[in-house]
Short mmCIF file of C-alpha atoms in Angstrom, two decimals:
data_model
loop_
_atom_site.label_atom_id
_atom_site.label_comp_id
_atom_site.label_asym_id
_atom_site.label_seq_id
_atom_site.Cartn_x
_atom_site.Cartn_y
_atom_site.Cartn_z
CA MET A 282 107.78 162.85 223.23
CA GLY A 283 106.45 166.60 222.68
CA GLU A 284 103.89 168.98 222.95
CA CYS A 285 101.49 169.49 220.06
CA ASN A 286 98.14 172.14 220.29
CA GLY A 287 96.19 173.18 217.46
CA ALA A 288 98.11 176.59 216.34
CA SER A 289 97.65 177.68 212.65
CA TYR A 290 100.79 179.14 210.30
CA VAL A 291 99.22 181.97 209.05
CA GLY A 292 101.05 185.88 208.73
CA ILE A 293 100.17 188.75 211.79
CA ASN A 294 96.98 190.21 211.23
CA GLU A 295 96.41 187.96 208.29
CA VAL A 296 93.62 185.61 207.11
CA PRO A 297 94.43 182.12 206.52
CA SER A 298 94.84 181.82 202.28
CA PRO A 299 94.97 178.85 200.10
CA ARG A 300 98.44 177.47 199.72
CA VAL A 301 99.55 176.75 196.20
CA ASN A 302 98.21 173.59 194.62
CA SER A 303 95.77 173.23 197.73
CA ASN A 304 93.33 170.76 195.61
CA ALA A 305 95.83 168.47 195.01
CA ARG A 306 95.50 165.03 197.31
CA LYS A 307 97.91 165.32 200.22
CA VAL A 308 100.27 162.37 201.80
CA SER A 309 98.55 160.87 204.71
CA VAL A 310 100.37 158.91 207.73
CA LEU A 311 101.72 155.92 206.35
CA PRO A 312 102.32 156.28 202.78
CA LEU A 313 104.59 159.63 204.82
CA ILE A 314 106.31 156.74 207.23
CA PHE A 315 107.61 154.94 204.05
CA LEU A 316 108.83 158.15 202.17
CA ILE A 317 111.09 159.18 205.77
CA PHE A 318 111.69 155.17 205.52
CA TYR A 319 113.18 156.27 202.18
CA GLU A 320 114.49 159.18 202.82
CA VAL A 321 117.01 157.67 205.41
CA SER A 322 117.38 153.79 205.31
CA GLY A 323 115.42 151.83 202.53
CA GLY A 324 116.62 148.91 204.83
CA PRO A 325 119.88 147.02 205.14
CA PHE A 326 121.50 147.61 202.03
CA GLY A 327 124.54 149.48 202.03
CA VAL A 328 125.80 148.56 206.05
CA GLU A 329 127.71 145.59 204.74
CA ASP A 330 130.86 147.86 204.55
CA SER A 331 130.26 148.55 209.00
CA VAL A 332 131.25 144.50 209.88
CA GLN A 333 133.98 144.67 207.18
CA ALA A 334 135.17 148.39 208.78
CA ALA A 335 134.35 147.52 212.16
CA GLY A 336 133.65 144.13 212.24
CA PRO A 337 129.91 142.33 214.17
CA LEU A 338 130.38 144.10 217.68
CA LEU A 339 131.34 147.54 217.04
CA ALA A 340 128.44 147.67 213.99
CA LEU A 341 125.66 145.68 216.03
CA VAL A 342 126.60 148.32 218.90
CA GLY A 343 127.00 151.24 216.12
CA PHE A 344 123.22 150.39 215.00
CA LEU A 345 122.27 150.63 218.60
CA VAL A 346 123.98 153.48 219.87
CA PHE A 347 124.45 155.67 216.60
CA PRO A 348 120.67 156.84 216.50
CA PHE A 349 120.33 157.87 219.74
CA ILE A 350 123.31 160.34 219.26
CA TRP A 351 122.09 161.57 216.28
CA SER A 352 118.63 160.19 214.81
CA VAL A 353 116.83 160.90 217.53
CA PRO A 354 117.99 164.38 217.80
CA GLU A 355 118.10 165.38 214.42
CA ALA A 356 113.77 163.77 213.75
CA LEU A 357 112.84 165.06 217.15
CA ILE A 358 114.40 168.87 215.09
CA THR A 359 112.54 168.13 212.37
CA ALA A 360 109.43 167.28 213.78
CA GLU A 361 109.23 171.02 215.61
CA MET A 362 110.41 172.88 213.01
CA GLY A 363 108.90 171.06 210.36
CA THR A 364 105.43 171.91 211.97
CA MET A 365 106.91 175.43 212.95
CA PHE A 366 107.43 175.43 209.02
CA PRO A 367 105.29 173.23 207.61
CA GLU A 368 105.73 174.66 203.57
CA ASP A 369 108.33 173.62 201.17
CA GLY A 370 111.32 173.85 201.31
CA GLY A 371 111.97 172.75 204.92
CA TYR A 372 114.66 173.81 206.14
CA VAL A 373 115.83 176.15 203.92
CA VAL A 374 112.61 178.45 205.56
CA TRP A 375 114.80 176.97 209.44
CA VAL A 376 117.82 178.86 208.72
CA SER A 377 116.70 182.21 206.47
CA SER A 378 113.57 182.43 209.41
CA ALA A 379 117.13 182.45 212.06
CA LEU A 380 119.77 183.61 210.29
CA GLY A 381 118.96 185.20 207.19
CA ASP A 382 118.60 185.02 204.01
CA TYR A 383 121.86 184.37 202.83
CA TRP A 384 123.08 181.08 204.94
CA GLY A 385 119.50 180.08 204.39
CA PHE A 386 120.23 179.95 200.84
CA GLN A 387 124.00 177.97 201.56
CA GLN A 388 122.01 175.78 203.31
CA GLY A 389 119.35 175.33 200.10
CA TRP A 390 122.79 174.44 197.87
CA MET A 391 124.24 171.57 200.73
CA LYS A 392 121.33 170.06 201.34
CA TRP A 393 120.45 169.48 197.74
CA LEU A 394 123.87 169.03 196.19
CA SER A 395 124.68 166.79 199.35
CA GLY A 396 120.61 165.25 198.12
CA VAL A 397 122.23 164.97 194.20
CA ILE A 398 125.36 163.10 195.32
CA ASP A 399 123.51 160.81 197.27
CA ASN A 400 120.84 160.14 195.02
CA ALA A 401 123.90 159.11 192.83
CA LEU A 402 124.62 156.83 194.59
CA TYR A 403 121.17 154.87 193.90
CA PRO A 404 122.05 153.61 190.34
CA VAL A 405 125.14 152.14 191.26
CA LEU A 406 123.85 150.03 194.13
CA PHE A 407 121.13 149.52 192.17
CA LEU A 408 123.71 148.19 189.50
CA ASP A 409 125.84 146.25 192.00
CA TYR A 410 123.14 144.20 193.68
CA LEU A 411 122.19 142.89 190.02
CA LYS A 412 125.73 142.85 188.10
CA SER A 413 126.37 138.98 189.87
CA ALA A 414 123.14 138.32 188.26
CA ILE A 415 123.65 140.07 185.07
CA PRO A 416 127.69 140.24 184.62
CA GLU A 417 127.40 142.68 182.00
CA LEU A 418 126.14 145.45 184.78
CA GLY A 419 129.84 145.84 185.95
CA GLY A 420 131.05 148.67 184.01
CA GLY A 421 131.38 149.96 180.16
CA LEU A 422 127.94 150.41 178.21
CA PRO A 423 126.22 148.17 179.32
CA ARG A 424 126.39 149.94 182.38
CA VAL A 425 126.01 153.25 180.96
CA ILE A 426 122.94 152.26 179.49
CA ALA A 427 121.29 151.37 182.47
CA THR A 428 121.90 153.86 185.15
CA LEU A 429 120.79 156.57 181.88
CA VAL A 430 117.66 153.99 181.69
CA LEU A 431 116.55 153.52 185.42
CA THR A 432 117.07 157.33 185.80
CA ALA A 433 114.76 158.03 183.30
CA LEU A 434 111.49 155.70 184.55
CA LEU A 435 112.94 156.75 188.22
CA THR A 436 112.22 160.54 186.95
CA TYR A 437 109.14 159.97 185.30
CA MET A 438 107.46 158.65 188.37
CA ASN A 439 108.37 161.23 190.69
CA TYR A 440 106.56 164.04 187.83
CA ARG A 441 103.33 161.69 188.04
CA GLY A 442 103.31 163.30 191.14
CA LEU A 443 104.35 162.81 195.09
CA THR A 444 101.46 160.61 196.15
CA ILE A 445 101.80 158.35 193.77
CA VAL A 446 105.16 158.29 195.08
CA GLY A 447 104.21 158.14 198.48
CA TRP A 448 102.15 154.86 198.30
CA VAL A 449 104.58 153.47 195.80
CA ALA A 450 107.35 153.85 198.42
CA VAL A 451 104.80 151.43 200.96
CA LEU A 452 104.77 148.89 198.22
CA LEU A 453 108.24 148.83 197.65
CA GLY A 454 109.09 148.57 201.47
CA VAL A 455 107.05 145.76 202.14
CA LEU A 456 108.84 143.86 198.72
CA SER A 457 111.77 145.40 200.76
CA LEU A 458 111.73 143.63 204.23
CA VAL A 459 109.61 140.85 203.44
CA PRO A 460 112.46 138.70 202.45
CA PHE A 461 114.52 139.88 205.58
CA VAL A 462 111.90 138.16 207.30
CA VAL A 463 111.69 134.87 205.48
CA MET A 464 115.36 134.62 206.06
CA GLY A 465 116.17 135.11 209.68
CA LEU A 466 113.43 132.22 209.61
CA ILE A 467 115.49 130.28 207.70
CA ALA A 468 118.31 131.26 209.76
CA ILE A 469 117.76 131.15 213.43
CA PRO A 470 118.88 127.50 213.70
CA LYS A 471 121.99 128.22 211.95
CA ILE A 472 122.91 131.14 214.17
CA ARG A 473 125.58 131.15 216.98
CA PRO A 474 125.74 134.39 219.33
CA SER A 475 129.28 133.68 219.73
CA ARG A 476 129.99 135.41 216.51
CA TRP A 477 127.79 138.90 217.65
CA LEU A 478 131.08 138.68 220.09
CA MET A 479 133.49 139.35 217.48
CA VAL A 480 135.67 142.90 217.47
CA ASP A 481 139.08 144.41 217.40
CA LEU A 482 139.85 147.14 217.59
CA GLN A 483 143.37 147.15 216.23
CA SER A 484 142.28 146.64 212.77
CA VAL A 485 139.16 148.84 212.46
CA ASP A 486 138.41 151.45 209.82
CA TRP A 487 137.38 154.64 211.50
CA ASN A 488 136.12 156.80 208.90
CA LEU A 489 134.77 153.81 206.64
CA TYR A 490 132.70 152.94 209.80
CA LEU A 491 131.29 156.02 210.99
CA ASN A 492 131.43 156.89 207.86
CA THR A 493 129.00 153.89 207.06
CA LEU A 494 126.64 154.78 210.36
CA PHE A 495 126.46 158.54 208.98
CA TRP A 496 124.68 157.62 206.00
CA ASN A 497 123.01 154.70 206.84
CA LEU A 498 121.38 156.76 210.32
CA ASN A 499 120.67 160.94 208.40
CA TYR A 500 118.22 163.00 206.27
CA TRP A 501 115.86 162.70 208.51
CA ASP A 502 114.99 166.62 207.88
CA SER A 503 114.64 165.56 204.23
CA ILE A 504 111.36 165.13 203.98
CA SER A 505 110.54 168.69 206.37
CA THR A 506 110.83 170.26 202.34
CA LEU A 507 107.85 168.08 201.22
CA ALA A 508 105.54 169.92 204.64
CA GLY A 509 103.46 171.33 202.16
CA GLU A 510 102.30 168.71 200.35
CA VAL A 511 101.25 166.70 203.88
CA ASP A 512 97.75 165.81 205.12
CA ASN A 513 97.80 167.95 208.38
CA PRO A 514 101.81 167.41 209.12
CA LYS A 515 101.43 169.51 212.60
CA LYS A 516 99.98 166.15 213.58
CA THR A 517 100.80 164.11 210.88
CA LEU A 518 105.39 164.49 210.34
CA PRO A 519 105.88 164.04 214.48
CA LYS A 520 103.57 160.44 214.13
CA ALA A 521 105.58 159.59 211.01
CA LEU A 522 108.52 160.08 212.25
CA PHE A 523 108.68 158.28 215.30
CA TYR A 524 106.89 154.82 213.73
CA ALA A 525 109.94 155.61 211.02
CA LEU A 526 112.76 155.74 213.29
CA ILE A 527 112.13 152.61 214.71
CA LEU A 528 111.14 151.31 211.34
CA VAL A 529 114.81 152.07 210.73
CA VAL A 530 116.97 150.74 213.35
CA CYS A 531 114.83 147.62 213.09
CA GLY A 532 115.53 146.72 209.71
CA TYR A 533 119.37 148.07 210.43
CA PHE A 534 119.51 145.58 213.23
CA PHE A 535 117.92 142.61 212.89
CA PRO A 536 119.54 142.12 209.14
CA LEU A 537 123.43 142.08 210.36
CA LEU A 538 122.27 140.19 213.25
CA ILE A 539 121.26 137.46 210.80
CA GLY A 540 123.93 138.08 208.68
CA THR A 541 126.58 138.00 211.83
CA GLY A 542 125.54 134.94 213.16
CA ALA A 543 124.79 132.87 210.77
CA ILE A 544 127.58 132.35 209.18
CA PRO A 545 130.74 132.58 209.74
CA VAL A 546 132.35 136.38 209.84
CA ASP A 547 135.12 136.63 206.85
CA ARG A 548 134.74 140.76 206.78
CA GLU A 549 136.71 141.10 203.76
CA LEU A 550 133.52 140.05 201.97
CA TRP A 551 131.17 141.69 203.93
CA THR A 552 131.02 145.12 201.25
CA ASP A 553 128.30 146.51 198.47
CA GLY A 554 125.98 143.05 197.80
CA TYR A 555 126.64 141.05 200.39
CA PHE A 556 123.70 140.31 201.61
CA SER A 557 122.85 138.43 198.73
CA ASP A 558 125.48 136.38 199.14
CA ILE A 559 124.13 135.38 202.61
CA ALA A 560 120.79 134.47 201.22
CA LYS A 561 122.36 131.81 199.10
CA MET A 562 124.20 130.18 202.02
CA VAL A 563 121.35 130.40 204.11
CA GLY A 564 118.29 129.46 201.93
CA GLY A 565 119.79 128.72 198.41
CA VAL A 566 119.82 130.45 195.56
CA TRP A 567 115.71 131.05 195.16
CA LEU A 568 116.66 133.59 198.76
CA SER A 569 120.12 134.83 197.03
CA ILE A 570 118.14 136.20 193.88
CA TRP A 571 114.87 137.42 196.03
CA ILE A 572 117.47 139.78 197.82
CA GLN A 573 119.00 140.69 194.68
CA GLY A 574 115.37 142.45 193.78
CA ALA A 575 114.26 143.31 197.01
CA ALA A 576 117.29 145.43 197.30
CA ALA A 577 116.82 146.74 194.31
CA MET A 578 112.81 147.55 194.37
CA SER A 579 114.54 149.66 197.83
CA ASN A 580 116.97 151.49 195.82
CA MET A 581 114.33 152.42 193.71
CA GLY A 582 111.96 153.63 197.09
CA MET A 583 115.31 155.58 197.63
CA PHE A 584 116.31 157.47 194.01
CA VAL A 585 112.16 158.76 194.39
CA THR A 586 111.99 159.69 197.97
CA GLU A 587 115.71 161.54 197.75
CA MET A 588 114.47 163.17 194.22
CA SER A 589 110.55 164.33 195.61
CA SER A 590 112.85 165.85 198.65
CA ASP A 591 115.49 167.28 196.79
CA SER A 592 112.88 169.40 193.99
CA PHE A 593 109.95 170.30 196.29
CA GLN A 594 113.00 171.90 198.11
CA LEU A 595 113.83 173.92 194.75
CA LEU A 596 110.43 174.67 193.94
CA GLY A 597 110.41 176.34 197.84
CA MET A 598 112.96 177.94 197.33
CA ALA A 599 111.88 179.58 194.11
CA GLU A 600 108.33 180.89 195.97
CA ARG A 601 110.63 182.51 199.10
CA GLY A 602 112.42 184.43 196.28
CA MET A 603 115.96 183.15 196.49
CA LEU A 604 115.02 181.33 193.01
CA PRO A 605 113.67 182.11 189.92
CA GLU A 606 110.13 181.76 189.20
CA PHE A 607 110.54 179.28 186.50
CA PHE A 608 111.57 177.07 189.65
CA ALA A 609 108.30 177.26 191.28
CA THR A 610 106.41 175.89 187.65
CA ARG A 611 104.44 172.71 188.87
CA SER A 612 103.60 170.33 186.09
CA ARG A 613 99.51 169.00 185.80
CA TYR A 614 100.63 166.51 188.31
CA GLY A 615 102.06 169.32 190.80
CA THR A 616 104.78 168.53 190.84
CA PRO A 617 108.01 170.30 190.33
CA LEU A 618 108.84 169.97 186.55
CA VAL A 619 111.99 172.24 186.68
CA GLY A 620 113.96 171.36 189.93
CA ILE A 621 113.29 167.40 188.56
CA LEU A 622 114.81 167.73 185.57
CA PHE A 623 117.69 169.65 187.88
CA SER A 624 117.76 167.05 190.30
CA ALA A 625 117.90 164.38 187.65
CA SER A 626 120.96 166.21 185.04
CA GLY A 627 122.61 166.05 189.10
CA VAL A 628 122.01 162.53 189.59
CA VAL A 629 123.83 161.77 185.83
CA MET A 630 126.60 163.75 185.98
CA LEU A 631 127.67 161.96 189.34
CA SER A 632 126.49 158.86 188.85
CA TRP A 633 130.26 158.16 187.48
CA MET A 634 131.44 158.44 191.45
CA SER A 635 132.24 155.31 193.58
CA PHE A 636 130.28 154.34 196.58
CA GLN A 637 132.49 155.36 199.16
CA GLU A 638 133.35 158.31 196.96
CA ILE A 639 130.07 159.20 196.91
CA VAL A 640 128.86 158.56 200.89
CA ALA A 641 132.39 160.16 201.37
CA ALA A 642 131.57 163.20 199.61
CA GLU A 643 127.65 163.78 200.89
CA ASN A 644 128.75 163.13 203.88
CA ILE A 645 130.65 166.46 204.62
CA LEU A 646 128.10 168.51 202.74
CA TYR A 647 125.28 167.40 204.70
CA CYS A 648 127.62 167.91 207.86
CA PHE A 649 127.20 171.43 207.24
CA GLY A 650 123.99 171.51 206.37
CA MET A 651 123.05 170.46 210.18
CA ILE A 652 124.79 172.52 211.53
CA LEU A 653 123.59 175.37 210.37
CA GLU A 654 120.18 173.90 211.18
CA PHE A 655 121.45 173.19 215.15
CA ILE A 656 122.60 176.34 214.80
CA ALA A 657 119.10 177.79 213.32
CA PHE A 658 116.67 175.52 216.26
CA ILE A 659 118.24 176.94 219.11
CA VAL A 660 118.29 180.85 218.07
CA LEU A 661 114.87 180.36 216.96
CA ARG A 662 113.86 178.75 220.28
CA MET A 663 116.55 182.07 222.07
CA LYS A 664 115.02 185.17 219.64
CA HIS A 665 110.97 183.48 219.32
CA PRO A 666 110.56 181.71 222.79
CA ALA A 667 106.67 182.09 222.17
CA ALA A 668 106.06 181.79 218.24
CA SER A 669 103.58 178.76 217.87
CA ARG A 670 105.13 176.55 217.55
CA PRO A 671 101.92 172.94 216.75
CA TYR A 672 104.73 170.03 217.90
CA LYS A 673 107.67 170.80 220.57
CA ILE A 674 110.58 169.41 222.09
CA PRO A 675 110.05 169.15 226.48
CA LEU A 676 113.24 170.30 226.89
CA GLY A 677 113.76 174.61 227.45
CA THR A 678 116.69 176.66 225.65
CA VAL A 679 119.81 175.05 227.85
CA GLY A 680 117.91 171.12 227.18
CA SER A 681 117.77 172.15 223.38
CA VAL A 682 121.65 172.85 223.81
CA LEU A 683 122.36 169.82 224.98
CA MET A 684 120.76 168.28 223.25
CA CYS A 685 122.08 169.50 220.20
CA ILE A 686 126.10 168.49 221.89
CA PRO A 687 126.79 165.19 221.02
CA PRO A 688 125.58 164.89 217.33
CA THR A 689 128.44 167.94 216.36
CA ILE A 690 130.70 166.29 217.89
CA LEU A 691 130.21 163.38 215.64
CA ILE A 692 129.85 166.71 212.73
CA PHE A 693 133.38 167.14 214.24
CA VAL A 694 134.98 163.46 213.62
CA VAL A 695 133.63 162.77 210.88
CA LEU A 696 134.67 165.78 209.53
CA ALA A 697 138.20 165.19 211.52
CA LEU A 698 138.88 161.61 210.32
CA SER A 699 137.33 162.60 206.07
CA SER A 700 140.51 162.53 203.12
CA LEU A 701 141.92 165.22 202.17
CA LYS A 702 140.30 164.95 198.64
CA VAL A 703 137.32 164.65 199.45
CA MET A 704 137.80 167.57 201.84
CA VAL A 705 139.21 169.99 198.98
CA VAL A 706 136.30 169.05 196.40
CA SER A 707 133.70 169.51 199.83
CA LEU A 708 135.20 173.24 200.28
CA VAL A 709 135.14 174.13 196.93
CA ALA A 710 131.65 173.51 196.67
CA VAL A 711 130.52 174.99 199.91
CA VAL A 712 132.90 177.89 198.57
CA ILE A 713 130.06 178.21 195.16
CA GLY A 714 127.28 177.94 197.37
CA LEU A 715 129.48 181.77 198.59
CA VAL A 716 130.16 182.81 195.57
CA MET A 717 126.14 182.02 194.05
CA GLN A 718 123.83 183.28 196.50
CA PRO A 719 125.96 187.49 195.65
CA CYS A 720 125.66 186.85 191.49
CA VAL A 721 121.49 185.27 192.51
CA LYS A 722 120.97 188.65 194.07
CA HIS A 723 122.02 190.21 191.28
CA VAL A 724 119.65 188.79 188.40
CA LYS A 725 118.20 189.61 190.87
CA ARG A 726 118.05 193.46 190.49
CA LYS A 727 118.90 193.25 186.91
CA ARG A 728 115.50 191.69 186.61
CA TRP A 729 117.40 189.14 184.55
CA PHE A 730 114.71 186.46 185.73
CA LYS A 731 111.65 187.08 186.79
CA PHE A 732 111.45 186.08 190.76
CA SER A 733 108.70 186.02 193.27
CA GLU A 734 108.17 185.19 196.96
CA SER A 735 104.57 183.42 197.75
CA ASP A 736 101.14 185.67 199.21
CA ASP A 737 100.13 182.57 200.61
CA LEU A 738 103.86 182.61 202.95
CA PRO A 739 104.28 184.64 205.95
CA ASP A 740 107.13 186.94 206.45
CA LEU A 741 110.11 185.45 207.94
CA HIS A 742 112.10 188.69 208.64
CA SER A 743 108.63 190.23 210.63
CA THR A 744 109.63 192.71 212.45
CA ALA A 745 106.85 192.95 214.59
CA GLN A 746 107.09 192.07 219.01
CA GLU A 747 108.12 188.19 219.61
CA ASP A 748 105.37 187.53 220.78
CA SER A 749 103.16 188.71 217.96
CA GLU A 750 105.06 187.19 215.32
CA THR A 751 104.29 185.84 211.88
CA PHE A 752 104.43 182.12 213.21
CA ILE A 753 101.24 183.07 215.59
CA GLU A 754 98.40 181.07 216.27
#
């Protein structure tokens, strides 16, 4: 896929120094694959709206073609930039290095807010799948209590350590996918291939269709905010991204293939939680209950991995002096205590939103952040071509620009199709970030809070010549 070398992450004229929490257990390849799997996917739960929006054919084609337009470029950029900057903070550090700390802060704000909005979705999905078995969870006080209890339990799991989260993700991933394998085997005699070809272009809801594809196939870059916690990231990260990409695409395509082929398609029924109904028609009540349990476990996995990414991002920003020092505080388990509490609070405040509102709002913020990432990637390729890149996409500058064009076009299509309400709310959030960074700098100058930059991290804005810059071998 690209070039790997043995470059070290040291500053010019520096002796390599131990990173923060260097004695903590690092994340290895297998847990990292499933952490990425849950950052991006978590299984086919949530893809049902693609069939409702566009029918079986476009849904199946979308989950085969869309990864090449969006997921592959994003995963490749994450592999290159994540190994170039193997530290907590990830994409914030990329943008800061290329465009300066102001835009790095904007990237951090938009991506953190997008992640928290995304995480608010998982209690909603979790309860949507369980409400068919427990109707009381459909609304009112029981649903509120269930949301708070679930958030508290999963937040505590994050507090206990990233290694635990990684191996829990492996277990939950296996348990979430196995019932679809069973359903596929049972459904083989019932599959009618002609159902896969159903399409009606006149009735396609393009906004819902693209938002569903986009939401289910993005967030590959989120794992970059955990790069400082990964064992040998220059080799582990690209390998994990490659295998996770295969796992994600198969985890979407084959359940859709089974669901649309095994039963008559009624597009109006294809909404959140419909896979459990398909399981009941294909295999009986026992399989439906199993799918509901798998959905619950999947949403638990997505919650804990997203919260890990969001909280370590805040820690990485604090280690770079972009946020007050208390954001860099680690618990005795090595986890970012304050970041976890902030992220959990955001989830609780946003959990009242509906599924489609959450997806649309986070997609817009995510789009803005991805534009900054693409720009940063190209700028660093042009300004610092000789910088050490332990993994490098085998493309030159022109090839790198061309690779970014299709996903950039897609971003503008998603933005153009967004509703006015969601766009206005998202733009207000962006403006808050534009104002917030000067306020944080004012607080820093006035010394109202303590800010500090980790001595273990190299200078992002070194004035040394290009071939001997901060990221030399």
